Amino acid sequence: MPATTTPVRSGLVLLITACAQFLVILDETVVNVALPSISRDLGFASASSLAWVIDAYMLLFGGFLILGGRSADLFGRRRVFLVGLSLFVLASLVSATTHTAAVLVVARGAQGLGAALLSPAALSILVTAFTDLAERRRALGIWGGLAGISGVTGVVLGGILTDTASWRWIFLINIPIGLALAAVARAAVPPDSPARRPGRLDSVGATLVSAGLLTLVYSVISTAHRPWTHPLTLGGLTLAAVLLIVFVLRESRTDEPLIRLRLFAHRATSVANVMMILGAAGLYAIFFFITLYMQVVHAWSPLRSGLSFVPIGISIAVFSGVAIQLMPRAGARTLLITGLTLAAVGQLLLLRTTVDGSYLTQLLPCLVLIGCGYGLSLVPLVTAAVSGLRPDEAGAGSGLINTAQQAGGAIGIAALATVATSRFEHALVTSAPRDAMVTGFHTAWLLGAAVTVAAALIALLLPPLRSEVDAAALQGAA
């Protein structure tokens, strides 16, 4: 963005990119508490078919993020942002108005594809729009904090809309918000400038990485319906590995790669992506299993369950702001280690939960601690992921970190759900069903805490990063 950009325009850029990311993450969790109502209205045949309302979104979102990021670099961030937003809004309209289960699943996949274009383009716009160090720190802080806040808001909003109106409103609300964002984006985001060098999309690389990621995410998601040792699961994981290895070999030899492998030479970028996979696995699993604990074990309504997550959302919001202020002095590494340790302690405290336990004494302290921990962590994690990248690599870098988030979330939920189910079945031999279920949840939370601790240890490999992005690398950004 030119140096003459006014504060008002900069504020609008921050608003629309932050709101776009909010919508993208919101739609991953807003559906959860509405699934029983959707199943009754549209006549889904089984629980496994109903799961595709969530899985279709995650599958397309995670599978096309890298392609979306590179497209933003090649074809223009503003252009790809508007295309992705338009597809997202149109798919939301179809989701809200359909009376057919199959159409809803297809529309949710289209939403995921729109999100895969929208999210990396939005982050790329944000990174290149703010050249002042303090302003960029605040902007990235808001962006990073939204990852946790949006997930919590989705659960709360889904419960409120499903109980008070209809599940269709969880999709309808995207339409006026999306249209408003598109109008403001056209006014606030400068038109895409001509590329300094002619570029082309590596279609072979795009096919390989998208097919590899789609196969990986699909294989992992499907473990909710079949075991990890099933031939189809093992075959899918093997095929995904082969496709991604061939993709890496291809990228190392082509003149116009989809992802320049030198991105991984940036220690902060590589470490941040590994940490995002682990951190997302823990965070997504927390929402998944606590929601089941509230609605199945305690039989709470969608509204009560959603409102019970408010403390974690407030904690994430407050401590994201704290992280913004502390980044220049403490650095990303210290904040990440501190935050992830707090989150792990909160997860371990979930082992105190019982069938008849109190929300105030058992759940609330855990939610607050987890929120504080992830609030401190998300800002420096996003900061580290884009640190030192050139303007023409911003889209690919943002696509990578978002892919890591989606892959981590899908793998975390699927893997921990498999473990929890196995533990539940063993406990059911000697325990009542609700007690056995809590035993399964405890196993998942313990493993989730272990994954979070692993992420905290990996943070030791990060440089301090007291300034969020190398300012010189972003000079002259469009």
mmCIF file of C-alpha atoms in Angstrom, residues 64-84 116-117 120-121 124-125 189-204 206 256-258 260 391-396 478:
data_model
loop_
_atom_site.group_PDB
_atom_site.id
_atom_site.type_symbol
_atom_site.label_atom_id
_atom_site.label_comp_id
_atom_site.label_asym_id
_atom_site.label_seq_id
_atom_site.Cartn_x
_atom_site.Cartn_y
_atom_site.Cartn_z
ATOM 1 C CA PHE A 64 -6.843 -25.432 -1.439
ATOM 2 C CA LEU A 65 -5.222 -22.934 0.962
ATOM 3 C CA ILE A 66 -1.758 -23.072 -0.592
ATOM 4 C CA LEU A 67 -3.247 -22.640 -4.063
ATOM 5 C CA GLY A 68 -5.293 -19.710 -2.745
ATOM 6 C CA GLY A 69 -2.220 -18.060 -1.261
ATOM 7 C CA ARG A 70 -0.184 -18.364 -4.449
ATOM 8 C CA SER A 71 -3.124 -17.130 -6.529
ATOM 9 C CA ALA A 72 -3.200 -13.963 -4.415
ATOM 10 C CA ASP A 73 0.492 -13.376 -5.158
ATOM 11 C CA LEU A 74 0.091 -13.955 -8.906
ATOM 12 C CA PHE A 75 -3.330 -12.569 -9.773
ATOM 13 C CA GLY A 76 -3.678 -9.815 -7.187
ATOM 14 C CA ARG A 77 -4.621 -9.839 -3.524
ATOM 15 C CA ARG A 78 -7.673 -7.596 -3.920
ATOM 16 C CA ARG A 79 -8.979 -9.592 -6.876
ATOM 17 C CA VAL A 80 -8.617 -12.980 -5.179
ATOM 18 C CA PHE A 81 -10.065 -11.548 -1.938
ATOM 19 C CA LEU A 82 -13.230 -10.439 -3.763
ATOM 20 C CA VAL A 83 -13.561 -13.692 -5.730
ATOM 21 C CA GLY A 84 -13.210 -15.759 -2.557
ATOM 22 C CA ALA A 116 -9.333 -21.024 0.941
ATOM 23 C CA LEU A 117 -9.129 -18.079 -1.479
ATOM 24 C CA PRO A 120 -4.651 -16.044 2.604
ATOM 25 C CA ALA A 121 -5.550 -13.070 0.393
ATOM 26 C CA SER A 124 -1.480 -10.957 2.507
ATOM 27 C CA ILE A 125 -3.310 -7.616 2.179
ATOM 28 C CA VAL A 189 -8.047 -1.657 -0.794
ATOM 29 C CA PRO A 190 -6.087 -0.134 -3.702
ATOM 30 C CA PRO A 191 -6.402 -1.904 -7.066
ATOM 31 C CA ASP A 192 -3.796 -4.569 -7.692
ATOM 32 C CA SER A 193 -0.673 -3.117 -9.283
ATOM 33 C CA PRO A 194 0.964 -4.880 -12.222
ATOM 34 C CA ALA A 195 3.400 -7.565 -11.164
ATOM 35 C CA ARG A 196 7.072 -6.634 -11.242
ATOM 36 C CA ARG A 197 7.796 -9.900 -13.057
ATOM 37 C CA PRO A 198 5.449 -11.897 -15.248
ATOM 38 C CA GLY A 199 4.291 -14.925 -13.345
ATOM 39 C CA ARG A 200 2.302 -18.029 -14.102
ATOM 40 C CA LEU A 201 0.475 -20.494 -11.943
ATOM 41 C CA ASP A 202 2.264 -23.831 -11.679
ATOM 42 C CA SER A 203 -0.726 -25.961 -12.687
ATOM 43 C CA VAL A 204 1.088 -29.264 -12.186
ATOM 44 C CA ALA A 206 -1.159 -26.882 -7.864
ATOM 45 C CA GLU A 256 7.886 -20.798 -11.375
ATOM 46 C CA PRO A 257 7.073 -22.885 -8.265
ATOM 47 C CA LEU A 258 3.778 -22.679 -6.445
ATOM 48 C CA ARG A 260 9.418 -21.359 -3.222
ATOM 49 C CA PRO A 391 5.915 -9.060 -0.434
ATOM 50 C CA ASP A 392 5.657 -11.541 -3.322
ATOM 51 C CA GLU A 393 5.799 -14.405 -0.797
ATOM 52 C CA ALA A 394 3.200 -13.032 1.614
ATOM 53 C CA GLY A 395 0.291 -14.903 0.030
ATOM 54 C CA ALA A 396 2.130 -18.222 -0.037
ATOM 55 C CA ALA A 478 1.718 -2.810 -3.284
#
